[in-house]
PDB file of C-alpha atoms in Angstrom:
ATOM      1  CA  UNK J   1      -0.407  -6.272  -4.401  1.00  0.00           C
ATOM      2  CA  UNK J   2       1.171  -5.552  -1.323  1.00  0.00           C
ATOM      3  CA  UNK J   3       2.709  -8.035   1.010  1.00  0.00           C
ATOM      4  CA  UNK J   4       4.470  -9.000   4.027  1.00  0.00           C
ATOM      5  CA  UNK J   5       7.540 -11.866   4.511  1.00  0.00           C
ATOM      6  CA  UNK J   6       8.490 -12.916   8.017  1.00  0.00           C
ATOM      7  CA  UNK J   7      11.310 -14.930   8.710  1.00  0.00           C
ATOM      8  CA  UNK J   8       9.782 -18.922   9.239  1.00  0.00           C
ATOM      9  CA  UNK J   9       9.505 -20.335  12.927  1.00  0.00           C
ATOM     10  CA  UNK J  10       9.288 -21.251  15.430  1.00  0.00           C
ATOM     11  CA  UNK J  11      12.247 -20.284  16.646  1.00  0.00           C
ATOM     12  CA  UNK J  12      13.237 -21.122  20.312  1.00  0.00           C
ATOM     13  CA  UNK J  13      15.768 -19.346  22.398  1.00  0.00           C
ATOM     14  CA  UNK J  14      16.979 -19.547  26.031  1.00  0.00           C
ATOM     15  CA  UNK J  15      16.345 -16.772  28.458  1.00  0.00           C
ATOM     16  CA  UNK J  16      18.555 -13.586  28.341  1.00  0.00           C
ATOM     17  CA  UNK J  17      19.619 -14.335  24.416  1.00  0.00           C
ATOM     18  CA  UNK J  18      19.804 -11.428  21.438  1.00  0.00           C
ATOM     19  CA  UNK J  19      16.364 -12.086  19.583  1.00  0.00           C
ATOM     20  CA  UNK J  20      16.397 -11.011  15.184  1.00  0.00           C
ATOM     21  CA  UNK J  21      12.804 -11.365  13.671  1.00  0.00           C
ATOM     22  CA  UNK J  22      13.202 -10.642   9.810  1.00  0.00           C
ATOM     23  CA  UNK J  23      10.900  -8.625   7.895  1.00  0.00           C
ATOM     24  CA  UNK J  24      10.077  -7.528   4.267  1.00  0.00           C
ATOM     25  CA  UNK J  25       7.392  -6.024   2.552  1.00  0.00           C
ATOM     26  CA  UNK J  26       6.566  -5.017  -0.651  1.00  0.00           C
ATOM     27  CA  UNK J  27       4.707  -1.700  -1.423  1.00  0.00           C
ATOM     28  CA  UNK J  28       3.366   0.749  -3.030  1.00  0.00           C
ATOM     29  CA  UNK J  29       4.147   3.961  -1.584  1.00  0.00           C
ATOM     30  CA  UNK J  30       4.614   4.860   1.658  1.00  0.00           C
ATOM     31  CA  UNK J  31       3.117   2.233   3.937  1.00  0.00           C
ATOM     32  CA  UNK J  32       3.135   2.516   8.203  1.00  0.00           C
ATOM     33  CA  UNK J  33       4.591  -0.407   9.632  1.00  0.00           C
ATOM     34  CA  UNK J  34       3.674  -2.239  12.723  1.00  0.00           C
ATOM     35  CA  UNK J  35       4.449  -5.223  14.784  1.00  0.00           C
ATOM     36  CA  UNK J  36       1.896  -6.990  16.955  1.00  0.00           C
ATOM     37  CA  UNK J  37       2.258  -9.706  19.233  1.00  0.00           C
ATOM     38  CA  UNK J  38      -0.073 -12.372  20.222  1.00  0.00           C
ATOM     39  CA  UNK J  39       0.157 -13.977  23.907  1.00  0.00           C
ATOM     40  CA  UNK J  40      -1.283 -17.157  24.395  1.00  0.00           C
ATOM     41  CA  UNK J  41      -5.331 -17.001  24.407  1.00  0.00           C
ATOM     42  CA  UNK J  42      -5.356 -13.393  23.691  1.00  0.00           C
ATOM     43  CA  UNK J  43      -6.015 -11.736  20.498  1.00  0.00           C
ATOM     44  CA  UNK J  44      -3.244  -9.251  18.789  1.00  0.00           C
ATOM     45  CA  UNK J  45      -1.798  -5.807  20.646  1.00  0.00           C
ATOM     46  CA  UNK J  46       0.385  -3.601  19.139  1.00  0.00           C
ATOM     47  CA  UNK J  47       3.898  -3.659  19.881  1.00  0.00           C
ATOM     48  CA  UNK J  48       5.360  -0.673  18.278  1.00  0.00           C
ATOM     49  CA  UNK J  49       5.270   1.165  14.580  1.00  0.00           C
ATOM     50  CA  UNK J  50       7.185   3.133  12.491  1.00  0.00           C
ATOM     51  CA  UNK J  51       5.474   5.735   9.961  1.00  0.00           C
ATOM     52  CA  UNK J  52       8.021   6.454   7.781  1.00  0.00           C
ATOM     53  CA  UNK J  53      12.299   5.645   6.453  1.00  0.00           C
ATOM     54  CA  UNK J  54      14.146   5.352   8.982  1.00  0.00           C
ATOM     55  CA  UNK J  55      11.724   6.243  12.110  1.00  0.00           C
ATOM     56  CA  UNK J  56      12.733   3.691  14.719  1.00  0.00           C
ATOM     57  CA  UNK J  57       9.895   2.179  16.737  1.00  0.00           C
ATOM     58  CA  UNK J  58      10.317   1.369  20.467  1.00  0.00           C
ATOM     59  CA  UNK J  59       8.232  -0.820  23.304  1.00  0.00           C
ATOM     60  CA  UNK J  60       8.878  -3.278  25.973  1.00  0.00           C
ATOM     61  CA  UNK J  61      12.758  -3.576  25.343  1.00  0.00           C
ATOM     62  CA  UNK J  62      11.703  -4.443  21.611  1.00  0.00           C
ATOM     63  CA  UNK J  63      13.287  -2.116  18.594  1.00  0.00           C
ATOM     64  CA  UNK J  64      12.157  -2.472  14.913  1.00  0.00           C
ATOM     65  CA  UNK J  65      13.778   0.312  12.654  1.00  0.00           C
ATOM     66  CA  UNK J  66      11.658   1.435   9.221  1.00  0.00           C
ATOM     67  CA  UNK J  67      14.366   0.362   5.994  1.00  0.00           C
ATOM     68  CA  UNK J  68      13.156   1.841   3.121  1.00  0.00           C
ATOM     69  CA  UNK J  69      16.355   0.845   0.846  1.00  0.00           C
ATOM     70  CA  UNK J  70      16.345  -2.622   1.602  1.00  0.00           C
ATOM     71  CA  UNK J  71      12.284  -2.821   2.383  1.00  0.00           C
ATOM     72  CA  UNK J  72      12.942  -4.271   5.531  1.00  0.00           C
ATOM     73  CA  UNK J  73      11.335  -3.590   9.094  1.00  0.00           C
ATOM     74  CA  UNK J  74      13.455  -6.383  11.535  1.00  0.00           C
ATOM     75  CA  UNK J  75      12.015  -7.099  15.273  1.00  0.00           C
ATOM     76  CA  UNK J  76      14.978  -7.288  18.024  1.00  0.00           C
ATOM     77  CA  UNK J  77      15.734  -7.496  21.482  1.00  0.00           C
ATOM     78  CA  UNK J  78      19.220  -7.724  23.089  1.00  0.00           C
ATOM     79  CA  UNK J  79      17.859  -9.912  26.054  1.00  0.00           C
ATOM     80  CA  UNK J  80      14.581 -12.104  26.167  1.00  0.00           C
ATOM     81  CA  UNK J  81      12.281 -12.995  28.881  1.00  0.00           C
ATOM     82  CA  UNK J  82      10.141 -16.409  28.800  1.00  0.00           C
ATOM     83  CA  UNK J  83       7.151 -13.682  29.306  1.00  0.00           C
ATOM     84  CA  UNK J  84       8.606 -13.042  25.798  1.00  0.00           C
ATOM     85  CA  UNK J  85       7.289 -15.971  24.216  1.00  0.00           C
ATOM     86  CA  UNK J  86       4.085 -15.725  22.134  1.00  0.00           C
ATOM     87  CA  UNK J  87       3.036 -15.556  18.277  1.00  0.00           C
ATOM     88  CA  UNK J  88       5.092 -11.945  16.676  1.00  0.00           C
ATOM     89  CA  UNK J  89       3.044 -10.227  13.447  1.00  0.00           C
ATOM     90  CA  UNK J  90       4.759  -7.554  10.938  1.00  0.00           C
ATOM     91  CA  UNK J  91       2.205  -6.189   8.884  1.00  0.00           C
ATOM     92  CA  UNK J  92       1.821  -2.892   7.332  1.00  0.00           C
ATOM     93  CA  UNK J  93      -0.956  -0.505   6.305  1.00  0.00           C
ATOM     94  CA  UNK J  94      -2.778   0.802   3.178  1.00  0.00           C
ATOM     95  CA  UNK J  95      -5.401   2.835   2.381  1.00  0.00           C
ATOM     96  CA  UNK J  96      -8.236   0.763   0.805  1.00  0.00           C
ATOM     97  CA  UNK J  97     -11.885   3.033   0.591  1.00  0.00           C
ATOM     98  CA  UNK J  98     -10.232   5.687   2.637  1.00  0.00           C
ATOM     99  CA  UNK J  99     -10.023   3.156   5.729  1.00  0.00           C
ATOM    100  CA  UNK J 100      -6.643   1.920   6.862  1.00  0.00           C
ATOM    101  CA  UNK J 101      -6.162  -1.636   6.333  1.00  0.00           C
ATOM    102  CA  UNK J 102      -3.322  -4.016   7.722  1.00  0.00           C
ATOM    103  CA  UNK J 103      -1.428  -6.655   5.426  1.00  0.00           C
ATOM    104  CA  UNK J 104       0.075  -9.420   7.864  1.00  0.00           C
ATOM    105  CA  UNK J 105       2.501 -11.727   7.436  1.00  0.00           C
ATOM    106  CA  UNK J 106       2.383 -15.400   8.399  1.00  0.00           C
ATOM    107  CA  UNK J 107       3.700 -15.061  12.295  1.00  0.00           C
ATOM    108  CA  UNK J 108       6.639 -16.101  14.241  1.00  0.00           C
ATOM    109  CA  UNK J 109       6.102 -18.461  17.187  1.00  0.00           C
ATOM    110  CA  UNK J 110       8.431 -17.697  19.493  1.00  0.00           C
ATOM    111  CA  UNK J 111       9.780 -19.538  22.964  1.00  0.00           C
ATOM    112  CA  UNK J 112      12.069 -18.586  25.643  1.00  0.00           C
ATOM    113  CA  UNK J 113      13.481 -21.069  27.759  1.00  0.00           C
ATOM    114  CA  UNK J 114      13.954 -20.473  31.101  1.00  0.00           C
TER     115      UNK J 114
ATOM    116  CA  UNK Z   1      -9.377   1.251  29.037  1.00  0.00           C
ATOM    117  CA  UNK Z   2     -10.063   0.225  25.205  1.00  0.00           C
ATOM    118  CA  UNK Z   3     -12.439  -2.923  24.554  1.00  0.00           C
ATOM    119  CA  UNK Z   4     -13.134  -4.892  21.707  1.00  0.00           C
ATOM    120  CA  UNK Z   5     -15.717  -8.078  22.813  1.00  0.00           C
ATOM    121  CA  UNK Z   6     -16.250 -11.500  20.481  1.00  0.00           C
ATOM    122  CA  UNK Z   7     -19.326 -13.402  21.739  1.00  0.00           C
ATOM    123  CA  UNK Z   8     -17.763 -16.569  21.962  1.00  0.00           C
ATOM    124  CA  UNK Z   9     -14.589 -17.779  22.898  1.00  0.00           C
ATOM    125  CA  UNK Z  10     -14.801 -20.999  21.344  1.00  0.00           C
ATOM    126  CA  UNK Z  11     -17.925 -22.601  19.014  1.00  0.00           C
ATOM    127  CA  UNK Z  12     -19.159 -25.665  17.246  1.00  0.00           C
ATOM    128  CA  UNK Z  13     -21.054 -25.761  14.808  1.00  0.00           C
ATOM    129  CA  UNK Z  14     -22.608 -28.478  12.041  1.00  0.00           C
ATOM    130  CA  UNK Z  15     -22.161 -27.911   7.867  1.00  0.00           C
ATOM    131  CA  UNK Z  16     -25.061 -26.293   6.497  1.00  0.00           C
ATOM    132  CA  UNK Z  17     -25.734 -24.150  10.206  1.00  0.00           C
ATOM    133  CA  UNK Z  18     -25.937 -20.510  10.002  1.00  0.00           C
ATOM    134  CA  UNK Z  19     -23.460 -18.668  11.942  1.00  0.00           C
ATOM    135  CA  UNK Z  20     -23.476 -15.385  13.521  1.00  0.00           C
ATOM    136  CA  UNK Z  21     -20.209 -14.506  15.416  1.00  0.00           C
ATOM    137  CA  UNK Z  22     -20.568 -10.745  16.913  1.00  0.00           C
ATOM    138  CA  UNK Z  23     -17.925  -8.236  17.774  1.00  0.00           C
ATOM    139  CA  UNK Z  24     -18.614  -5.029  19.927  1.00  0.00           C
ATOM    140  CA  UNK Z  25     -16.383  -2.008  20.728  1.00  0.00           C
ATOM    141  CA  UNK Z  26     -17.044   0.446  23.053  1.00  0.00           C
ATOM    142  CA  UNK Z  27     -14.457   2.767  22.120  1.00  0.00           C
ATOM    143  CA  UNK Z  28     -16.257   5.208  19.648  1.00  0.00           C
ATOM    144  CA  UNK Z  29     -14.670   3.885  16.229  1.00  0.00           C
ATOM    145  CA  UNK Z  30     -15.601   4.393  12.970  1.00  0.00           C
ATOM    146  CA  UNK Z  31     -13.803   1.355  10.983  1.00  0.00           C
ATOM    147  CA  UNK Z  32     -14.250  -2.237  12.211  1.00  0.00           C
ATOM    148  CA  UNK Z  33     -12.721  -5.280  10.531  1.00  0.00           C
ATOM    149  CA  UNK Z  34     -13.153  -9.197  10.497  1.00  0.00           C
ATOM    150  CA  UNK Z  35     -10.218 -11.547   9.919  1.00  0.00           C
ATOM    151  CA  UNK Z  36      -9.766 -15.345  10.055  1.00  0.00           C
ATOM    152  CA  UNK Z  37      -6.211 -16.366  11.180  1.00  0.00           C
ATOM    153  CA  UNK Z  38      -4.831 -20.056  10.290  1.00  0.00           C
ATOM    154  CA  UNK Z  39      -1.271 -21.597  10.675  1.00  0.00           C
ATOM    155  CA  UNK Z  40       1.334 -20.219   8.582  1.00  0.00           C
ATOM    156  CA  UNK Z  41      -0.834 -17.892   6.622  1.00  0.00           C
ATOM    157  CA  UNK Z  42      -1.310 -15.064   9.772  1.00  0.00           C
ATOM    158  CA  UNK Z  43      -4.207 -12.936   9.427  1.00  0.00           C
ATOM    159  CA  UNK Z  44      -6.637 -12.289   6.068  1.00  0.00           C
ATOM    160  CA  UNK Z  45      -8.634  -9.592   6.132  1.00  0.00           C
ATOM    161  CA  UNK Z  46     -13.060 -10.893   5.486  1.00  0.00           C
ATOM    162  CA  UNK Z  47     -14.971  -7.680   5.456  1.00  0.00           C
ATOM    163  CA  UNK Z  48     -14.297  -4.522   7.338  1.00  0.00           C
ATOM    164  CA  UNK Z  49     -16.520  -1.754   7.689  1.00  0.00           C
ATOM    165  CA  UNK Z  50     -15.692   2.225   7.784  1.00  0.00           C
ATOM    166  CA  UNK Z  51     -19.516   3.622   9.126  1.00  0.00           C
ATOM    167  CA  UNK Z  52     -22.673   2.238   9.859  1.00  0.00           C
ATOM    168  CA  UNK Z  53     -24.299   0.054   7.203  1.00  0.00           C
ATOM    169  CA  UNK Z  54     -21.063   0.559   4.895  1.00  0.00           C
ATOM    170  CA  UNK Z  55     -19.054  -2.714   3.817  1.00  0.00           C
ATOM    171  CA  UNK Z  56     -16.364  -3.391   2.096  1.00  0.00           C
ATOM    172  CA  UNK Z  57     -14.828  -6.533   1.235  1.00  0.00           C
ATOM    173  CA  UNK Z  58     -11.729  -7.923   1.895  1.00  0.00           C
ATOM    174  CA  UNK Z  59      -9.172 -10.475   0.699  1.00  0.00           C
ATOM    175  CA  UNK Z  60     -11.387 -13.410   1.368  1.00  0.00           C
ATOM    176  CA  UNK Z  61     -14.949 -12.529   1.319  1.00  0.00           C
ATOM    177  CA  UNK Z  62     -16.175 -15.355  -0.068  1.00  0.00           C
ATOM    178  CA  UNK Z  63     -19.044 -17.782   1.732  1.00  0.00           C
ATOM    179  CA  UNK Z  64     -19.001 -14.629   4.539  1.00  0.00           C
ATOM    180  CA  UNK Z  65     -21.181 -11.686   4.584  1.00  0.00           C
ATOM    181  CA  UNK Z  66     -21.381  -8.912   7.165  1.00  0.00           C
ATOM    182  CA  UNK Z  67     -23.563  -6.621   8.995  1.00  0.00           C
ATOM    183  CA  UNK Z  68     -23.192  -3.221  10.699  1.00  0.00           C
ATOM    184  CA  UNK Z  69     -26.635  -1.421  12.175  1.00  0.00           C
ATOM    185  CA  UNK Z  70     -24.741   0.217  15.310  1.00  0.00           C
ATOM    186  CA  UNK Z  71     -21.493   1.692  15.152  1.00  0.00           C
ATOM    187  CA  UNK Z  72     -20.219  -0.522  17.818  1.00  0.00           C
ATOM    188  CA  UNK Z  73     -21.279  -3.585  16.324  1.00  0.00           C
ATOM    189  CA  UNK Z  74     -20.073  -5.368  13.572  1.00  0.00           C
ATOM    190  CA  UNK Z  75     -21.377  -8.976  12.648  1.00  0.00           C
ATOM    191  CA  UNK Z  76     -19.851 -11.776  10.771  1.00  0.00           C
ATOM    192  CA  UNK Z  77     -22.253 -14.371   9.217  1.00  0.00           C
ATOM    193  CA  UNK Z  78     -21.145 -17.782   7.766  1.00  0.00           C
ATOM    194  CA  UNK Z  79     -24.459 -18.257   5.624  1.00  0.00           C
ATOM    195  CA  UNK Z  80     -23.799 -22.120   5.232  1.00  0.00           C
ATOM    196  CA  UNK Z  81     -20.792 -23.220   7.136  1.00  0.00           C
ATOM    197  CA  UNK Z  82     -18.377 -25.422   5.662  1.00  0.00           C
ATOM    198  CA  UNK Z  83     -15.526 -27.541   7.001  1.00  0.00           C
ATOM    199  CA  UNK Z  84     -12.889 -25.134   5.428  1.00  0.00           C
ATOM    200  CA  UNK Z  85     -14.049 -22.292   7.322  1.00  0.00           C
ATOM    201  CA  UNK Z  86     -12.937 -23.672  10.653  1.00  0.00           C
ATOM    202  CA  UNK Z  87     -10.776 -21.549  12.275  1.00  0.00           C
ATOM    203  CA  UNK Z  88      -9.616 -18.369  14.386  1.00  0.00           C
ATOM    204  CA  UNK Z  89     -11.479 -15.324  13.862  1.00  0.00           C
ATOM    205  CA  UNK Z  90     -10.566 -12.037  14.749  1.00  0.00           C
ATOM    206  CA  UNK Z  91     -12.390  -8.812  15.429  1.00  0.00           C
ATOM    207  CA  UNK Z  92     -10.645  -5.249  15.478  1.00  0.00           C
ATOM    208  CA  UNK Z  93     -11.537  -1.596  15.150  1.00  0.00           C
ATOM    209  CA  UNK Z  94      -9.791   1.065  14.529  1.00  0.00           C
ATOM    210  CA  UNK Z  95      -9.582   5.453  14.916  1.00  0.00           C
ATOM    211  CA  UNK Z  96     -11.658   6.929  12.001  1.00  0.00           C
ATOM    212  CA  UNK Z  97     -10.019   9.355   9.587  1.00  0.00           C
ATOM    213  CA  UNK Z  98      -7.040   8.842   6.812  1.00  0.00           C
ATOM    214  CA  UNK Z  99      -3.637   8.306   8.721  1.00  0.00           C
ATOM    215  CA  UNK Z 100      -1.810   5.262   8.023  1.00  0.00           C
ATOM    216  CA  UNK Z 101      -0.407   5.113  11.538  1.00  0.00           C
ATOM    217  CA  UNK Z 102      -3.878   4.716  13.524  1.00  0.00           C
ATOM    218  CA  UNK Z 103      -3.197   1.376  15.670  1.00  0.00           C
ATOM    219  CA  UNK Z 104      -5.842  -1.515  15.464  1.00  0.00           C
ATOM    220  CA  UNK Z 105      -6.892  -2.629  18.964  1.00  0.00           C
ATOM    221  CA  UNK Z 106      -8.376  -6.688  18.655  1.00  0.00           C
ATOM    222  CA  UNK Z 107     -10.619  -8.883  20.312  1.00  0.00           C
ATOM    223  CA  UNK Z 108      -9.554 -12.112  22.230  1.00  0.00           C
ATOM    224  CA  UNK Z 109     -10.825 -14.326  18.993  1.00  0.00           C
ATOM    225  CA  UNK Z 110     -13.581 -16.480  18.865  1.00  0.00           C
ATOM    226  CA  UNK Z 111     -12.332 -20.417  17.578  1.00  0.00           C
ATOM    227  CA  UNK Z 112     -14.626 -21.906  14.876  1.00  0.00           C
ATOM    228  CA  UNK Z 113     -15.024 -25.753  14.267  1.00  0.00           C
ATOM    229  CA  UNK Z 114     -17.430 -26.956  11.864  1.00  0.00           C
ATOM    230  CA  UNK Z 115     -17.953 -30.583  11.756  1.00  0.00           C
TER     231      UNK Z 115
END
């Protein structure tokens, strides 16, 4: 079935550095793909999506660019904030009954140090 | 602004109890979904829901059953709770229709222990 691989964390930076989240799926078809984030005591909100190869999604300084060759759908950001740090979700959707459903991978737990 | 509500933030419950944990939206939409989220396997999909009284199950239905008499309620049941089902659970909805791209908006969670 499908699935979703995110690169393991935590991973910890210091304020202002270049931020790489790896992700890879595998599909059938032509999925959407999102990611969400997850600040402290809240649940999930969408950061951005892409809806098909090579749409590049945008939000919040954040860029993830849909790779259809290499089934790939990588979260960056040139310069992180310590409001940056919280749990990061790639997932992508299917149609399952005619109702969209999300696939998730595990989550990255991310921290910026000031 | 869009609104999903869990009744409880947190909850404790005893093995054997009935649970009901209940999720609201007031933002009109057809599909609703239940997921539990644990450490380093991020979120499994329970039971969602695409109209009233319509269920589906998900990737881990098992020991869970739903209900869904309004269409801005959807309710998760835990018909005997057990210590394995301690954990995060999430409520979201979603935009009726077909497109793959509709966004899912989520509740704030509502953290199970059973003891």
């Amino acid at each position: 079935g499908d699935s979703v691989t995110q690169m393991e964390g935590p991973v910890t930076l210091s304020e202002e550095a270049f931020l790489t989240i790896n992700c890879t799926y595998t599909a059938t078809g032509y999925p959407s793909l999102f990611w969400y984030v997850q600040y402290p005591g809240e649940g999930l909100q969408l950061l951005l999506k892409a809806t098909k190869a090579d749409d590049k999604g945008s939000n919040k300084g954040f860029e993830a660019t849909y790779r259809k060759e290499t089934t790939s759908f990588h979260l960056e950001k040139g310069s992180v904030q310590v409001s940056d740090s919280a749990v990061y979700f790639c997932a992508l959707s299917q149609t399952v009954q005619g109702a969209q459903k999300l696939v998730f991978g595990q989550g990255t737990r991310l921290t910026i140090n000031p | 602004d869009v609104k999903v509500t869990q009744s409880s933030r947190y909850l404790v419950k005893r093995t054997g109890e009935k649970v009901f944990l209940e999720c609201v939206q007031d933002m009109d939409h057809e599909n609703m979904f239940w997921y539990r989220q644990d450490p380093g396997l991020g979120l499994r999909l329970i039971y969602f829901s695409y109209d009233v009284k319509m269920k589906e199950k998900g990737d881990i239905p098992e020991g869970y059953s739903v209900s869904r008499e309004k269409k801005e309620r959807f309710s998760l049941i835990l018909e005997s709770a057990s210590t394995n089902q301690t954990s995060m659970y999430l409520c979201a909805s979603s935009s009726p229709g077909h497109s793959l791209s509709y966004e899912q908006y989520f509740g704030p969670g509502t953290r199970l222990t059973v003891t």
